[in-house]
């Protein structure tokens, strides 16, 4: 190709000009197309770098759960809650550490400004949930002292700061309440402890910023200063892996009274849970015999057994459980054998719940029996000492992957059409099916229970229930008890 | 017509045919005038650029921004993967019951 020199020069000049324009506009282009990392690396001093840093950090923190999901919060009254929202992601420790490092570097490089306060706040919380108390406190103080405003609540910031400040022992000042948190024989540093007024019926989760809270020191000791006098329930927040395989013992007193002349003391103790051996892992029980086995527990004088009927919604997700004691017997050995048929004569596990569209669901175990065929159950064993003090239970924390869950199913043997319809919560169809059975004792019992509980929003009809029960050819003791109860209700209605 | 007459005739005919291409005086003057002019400037000189060189140059001009963009993209993707947890596992729901505290998968999964 032949070109005049001036033409060639013109082309080169145009190309150079274009190159300069592109180079000058490239940071803005990278910023607006979301390539913040390249922008920060290639043009760290460009005017777009700071907003890019903020965007990059915000992208990171939006997806970065702070670590709160590592914790479980347990109340002395027995409730427990996980602190993370269900949509949050679980980051590996290394990933979270890398993210913290990255955010720290970005903040160091571009400085703390009003624009980066959201990033600094979330970073502080990530440090907080990672147990980096000093750094968390430092960051929160910086944000607080600058009076930055962002997407965070300044009230929440103050509460986190208060928790961090509360970990410092105040020499010469008497605490209102103190105690030690132990898991097994080890003290637990860096655990959260919070108190809730005993007369409050509502509970917020995660609880930390809603209730006075503090952090245990290296000796597992916590202290609350200047608590208002009153009755409190104590809760602790510990990492899930710390308590897997443990059980939180009942406190000496249900409520902790604060306000006397002396410091109130309340220790929190987790003990190894009783090991439930069998049945487990969703074993299917065939036949009539239910044999429960557990490991001996040190110091236990006797054991008591409980059964939970597991409820599932229409798509099979767990929706709750109803728990009752299997028997009032105290077992001194490590095994108990029951007849499923006998247990199914018990219909104490009644329950009625309403769905979003007011559709009624009855507890199947309250209709078909405690261990109805086709049902799914969890069992637990409680260990007591000779003073009837509960030492431990198998109903602890199954929060590790290899945990053997004490869950079993009862085989679907001798199941009637009505039973299946009851299990599917199709009660009207079940009633028709049972009625077609005629004077079948099983069908009459279920019809009576359905009539008693009512399959609609309204209460049941005890007269109708009694009329079914009175037709039973071969009544059990539990049937007589039920009939007596029905007669009593009817007489009260009169 | 004798031989001499015929030769003349051919010569005249030939002269007539060549009359238009004769390097006459006007043309000679034009050539001399042009030869006297100064040489064309460097600016107007023609250069010959090999076609493969032009092709390679064009390819380079296109490849540089493409490579840069790809680098920017991979930097962003790497950063997202490393630091935002977009590939992290979903946090499991915890189920608290009187029989114990479980992960949802332990109750809803198989044989655990």
XYZ file of N, CA, C and O in Angstrom, chain A residues 12-93:
328
model
N -1.851 8.673 12.011
C -1.207 8.402 13.302
C -1.631 9.412 14.362
O -1.880 9.071 15.520
N -1.740 10.665 13.927
C -2.152 11.708 14.875
C -3.573 11.443 15.368
O -3.874 11.608 16.564
N -4.440 11.041 14.450
C -5.832 10.745 14.827
C -5.865 9.599 15.831
O -6.595 9.638 16.829
N -5.046 8.590 15.507
C -4.997 7.413 16.391
C -4.512 7.812 17.793
O -5.071 7.381 18.805
N -3.503 8.648 17.826
C -2.956 9.095 19.107
C -3.992 9.896 19.891
O -4.177 9.715 21.098
N -4.687 10.746 19.164
C -5.725 11.565 19.795
C -6.815 10.675 20.392
O -7.259 10.870 21.531
N -7.210 9.714 19.597
C -8.238 8.772 20.083
C -7.750 8.042 21.337
O -8.491 7.860 22.295
N -6.450 7.635 21.272
C -5.861 6.931 22.426
C -5.895 7.787 23.682
O -6.252 7.323 24.768
N -5.545 9.072 23.514
C -5.526 9.987 24.660
C -6.939 10.160 25.220
O -7.166 10.117 26.434
N -7.900 10.326 24.302
C -9.294 10.507 24.749
C -9.775 9.271 25.512
O -10.356 9.360 26.593
N -9.484 8.115 24.928
C -9.922 6.868 25.575
C -9.261 6.729 26.953
O -9.912 6.378 27.934
N -7.946 7.054 27.010
C -7.225 6.918 28.275
C -7.810 7.841 29.331
O -7.945 7.499 30.489
N -8.157 9.061 28.878
C -8.730 10.025 29.827
C -10.127 9.598 30.288
O -10.514 9.810 31.422
N -10.869 9.017 29.386
C -12.244 8.650 29.715
C -12.367 7.243 30.307
O -13.429 6.867 30.786
N -11.281 6.490 30.222
C -11.349 5.085 30.658
C -11.775 4.932 32.128
O -12.635 4.103 32.432
N -11.249 5.715 33.064
C -11.698 5.556 34.459
C -13.201 5.726 34.607
O -13.863 4.954 35.282
N -13.729 6.751 33.921
C -15.167 6.982 34.010
C -15.925 5.812 33.393
O -16.950 5.349 33.923
N -15.382 5.324 32.260
C -16.026 4.181 31.584
C -16.012 2.947 32.494
O -17.025 2.257 32.647
N -14.863 2.712 33.110
C -14.755 1.558 34.022
C -15.704 1.719 35.201
O -16.364 0.764 35.632
N -15.795 2.947 35.696
C -16.665 3.186 36.850
C -18.125 2.915 36.487
O -18.842 2.221 37.216
N -18.527 3.452 35.334
C -19.942 3.326 34.961
C -20.302 1.939 34.456
O -21.482 1.618 34.350
N -19.301 1.159 34.118
C -19.618 -0.220 33.706
C -19.381 -1.211 34.850
O -19.535 -2.408 34.675
N -19.010 -0.693 36.012
C -18.939 -1.558 37.195
C -17.627 -2.288 37.384
O -17.539 -3.178 38.229
N -16.596 -1.889 36.617
C -15.292 -2.549 36.788
C -14.449 -1.760 37.793
O -13.420 -1.171 37.458
N -14.913 -1.786 39.052
C -14.286 -0.952 40.095
C -12.881 -1.433 40.437
O -11.983 -0.642 40.694
N -12.709 -2.723 40.441
C -11.418 -3.268 40.830
C -10.332 -2.823 39.857
O -9.247 -2.398 40.262
N -10.632 -2.884 38.544
C -9.661 -2.459 37.525
C -9.400 -0.966 37.650
O -8.256 -0.505 37.542
N -10.440 -0.227 37.906
C -10.296 1.222 38.054
C -9.357 1.555 39.213
O -8.453 2.389 39.082
N -9.565 0.852 40.351
C -8.735 1.135 41.521
C -7.291 0.714 41.296
O -6.364 1.334 41.806
N -7.111 -0.340 40.520
C -5.753 -0.836 40.295
C -5.008 0.007 39.269
O -3.834 0.295 39.432
N -5.697 0.383 38.221
C -5.027 1.097 37.132
C -4.997 2.614 37.336
O -4.108 3.293 36.889
N -6.048 3.129 37.949
C -6.144 4.593 38.120
C -6.441 4.925 39.581
O -7.492 5.493 39.899
N -5.529 4.563 40.472
C -5.845 4.731 41.897
C -6.035 6.190 42.317
O -6.639 6.464 43.340
N -5.499 7.118 41.519
C -5.606 8.526 41.921
C -6.648 9.299 41.140
O -6.751 10.507 41.263
N -7.389 8.605 40.310
C -8.409 9.280 39.519
C -9.550 9.740 40.431
O -9.785 9.177 41.498
N -10.265 10.745 39.974
C -11.370 11.258 40.791
C -12.491 10.224 40.959
O -13.300 10.308 41.878
N -12.545 9.252 40.035
C -13.571 8.211 40.153
C -13.179 7.107 41.138
O -13.990 6.234 41.425
N -11.928 7.142 41.590
C -11.452 6.038 42.436
C -12.202 5.968 43.761
O -12.579 4.893 44.210
N -12.448 7.095 44.378
C -13.113 7.062 45.694
C -14.544 6.539 45.593
O -14.919 5.628 46.338
N -15.345 7.104 44.660
C -16.684 6.505 44.531
C -16.638 5.030 44.131
O -17.478 4.242 44.570
N -15.639 4.676 43.320
C -15.518 3.261 42.933
C -15.203 2.409 44.150
O -15.742 1.309 44.315
N -14.332 2.929 45.013
C -13.994 2.191 46.239
C -15.247 1.981 47.085
O -15.499 0.905 47.616
N -16.061 3.024 47.161
C -17.283 2.926 47.960
C -18.235 1.893 47.367
O -18.803 1.064 48.079
N -18.375 1.965 46.034
C -19.270 1.001 45.368
C -18.762 -0.430 45.547
O -19.528 -1.338 45.820
N -17.466 -0.580 45.364
C -16.862 -1.916 45.488
C -17.082 -2.462 46.907
O -17.500 -3.609 47.100
N -16.826 -1.592 47.866
C -16.989 -2.020 49.259
C -18.451 -2.326 49.558
O -18.763 -3.291 50.262
N -19.347 -1.509 49.010
C -20.765 -1.766 49.256
C -21.191 -3.091 48.626
O -21.970 -3.843 49.214
N -20.672 -3.354 47.430
C -20.970 -4.650 46.797
C -20.491 -5.790 47.681
O -21.152 -6.804 47.832
N -19.303 -5.576 48.266
C -18.739 -6.629 49.115
C -19.570 -6.827 50.363
O -19.932 -7.941 50.722
N -19.909 -5.728 51.011
C -20.590 -5.876 52.298
C -22.038 -6.306 52.139
O -22.608 -6.895 53.033
N -22.625 -5.993 50.958
C -24.005 -6.445 50.752
C -24.103 -7.951 50.799
O -25.106 -8.514 51.223
N -23.084 -8.596 50.306
C -23.102 -10.053 50.262
C -22.324 -10.691 51.398
O -22.277 -11.898 51.513
N -21.707 -9.848 52.187
C -20.870 -10.364 53.258
C -21.664 -10.393 54.550
O -21.962 -9.347 55.114
N -22.082 -11.566 54.968
C -22.740 -11.611 56.270
C -21.664 -11.394 57.321
O -20.545 -11.869 57.185
N -22.004 -10.661 58.338
C -20.984 -10.224 59.280
C -20.426 -11.315 60.150
O -19.418 -11.148 60.795
N -21.070 -12.467 60.188
C -20.616 -13.531 61.067
C -21.640 -13.819 62.143
O -21.474 -14.727 62.944
N -22.736 -13.028 62.153
C -23.752 -13.223 63.185
C -24.421 -14.581 63.065
O -24.940 -15.111 64.039
N -24.417 -15.134 61.854
C -25.068 -16.431 61.681
C -24.272 -17.560 62.330
O -24.753 -18.672 62.432
N -23.041 -17.260 62.757
C -22.255 -18.274 63.473
C -22.796 -18.502 64.879
O -22.461 -19.481 65.524
N -23.594 -17.551 65.344
C -24.040 -17.588 66.739
C -25.446 -18.136 66.877
O -26.288 -17.980 66.001
N -25.662 -18.745 68.023
C -27.013 -19.121 68.399
C -27.268 -18.484 69.764
O -26.382 -18.452 70.615
N -28.463 -17.940 69.915
C -28.814 -17.262 71.173
C -29.816 -18.122 71.931
O -30.839 -18.517 71.386
N -29.470 -18.397 73.167
C -30.263 -19.336 73.961
C -30.720 -18.639 75.233
O -29.919 -18.025 75.939
N -31.990 -18.767 75.496
C -32.529 -18.145 76.714
C -32.634 -19.170 77.831
O -32.830 -20.361 77.576
N -32.546 -18.676 79.038
C -32.645 -19.583 80.187
C -34.009 -20.243 80.234
O -34.170 -21.325 80.782
N -35.016 -19.597 79.619
C -36.353 -20.188 79.623
C -36.464 -21.337 78.635
O -37.479 -22.015 78.576
N -35.428 -21.544 77.842
C -35.433 -22.702 76.962
C -35.472 -22.376 75.485
O -35.129 -23.201 74.655
N -35.889 -21.177 75.122
C -35.945 -20.835 73.699
C -34.559 -20.615 73.119
O -33.603 -20.373 73.854
N -34.458 -20.734 71.825
C -33.182 -20.477 71.154
C -33.476 -19.891 69.795
O -34.530 -20.104 69.220
N -32.553 -19.101 69.313
C -32.723 -18.550 67.976
C -31.372 -18.354 67.337
O -30.383 -18.116 68.013
N -31.388 -18.498 66.030
C -30.172 -18.211 65.281
C -30.277 -16.771 64.863
O -31.366 -16.263 64.636
N -29.139 -16.092 64.765
C -29.244 -14.667 64.557
C -29.288 -14.252 63.105
O -29.635 -13.136 62.806
N -28.958 -15.125 62.180
C -28.855 -14.690 60.800
C -30.158 -14.798 60.052
O -30.970 -15.657 60.337
N -30.370 -13.885 59.101
C -31.537 -14.039 58.256
C -31.384 -15.266 57.376
O -30.286 -15.663 57.038
N -32.499 -15.842 56.976
C -32.399 -17.092 56.227
C -31.748 -16.904 54.867
O -31.269 -17.841 54.271
N -31.726 -15.647 54.371
C -31.155 -15.445 53.034
C -29.646 -15.225 53.081
O -29.009 -15.126 52.056
N -29.099 -15.125 54.261
C -27.679 -14.816 54.324
C -26.822 -16.015 53.925
O -27.246 -17.145 53.968
N -25.590 -15.686 53.537
C -24.683 -16.724 53.088
C -23.680 -17.034 54.188
O -23.349 -16.191 54.998
N -23.210 -18.252 54.153
C -22.236 -18.652 55.142
C -20.860 -18.599 54.490
O -20.550 -19.379 53.600
N -20.043 -17.645 54.937
C -18.701 -17.504 54.372
C -17.725 -18.349 55.172
O -17.835 -18.450 56.389
N -16.781 -18.923 54.467
C -15.714 -19.625 55.175
C -14.899 -18.584 55.936
O -14.853 -17.414 55.552
N -14.255 -19.025 57.002
C -13.486 -18.100 57.826
C -12.456 -17.358 56.977
O -12.278 -16.151 57.101
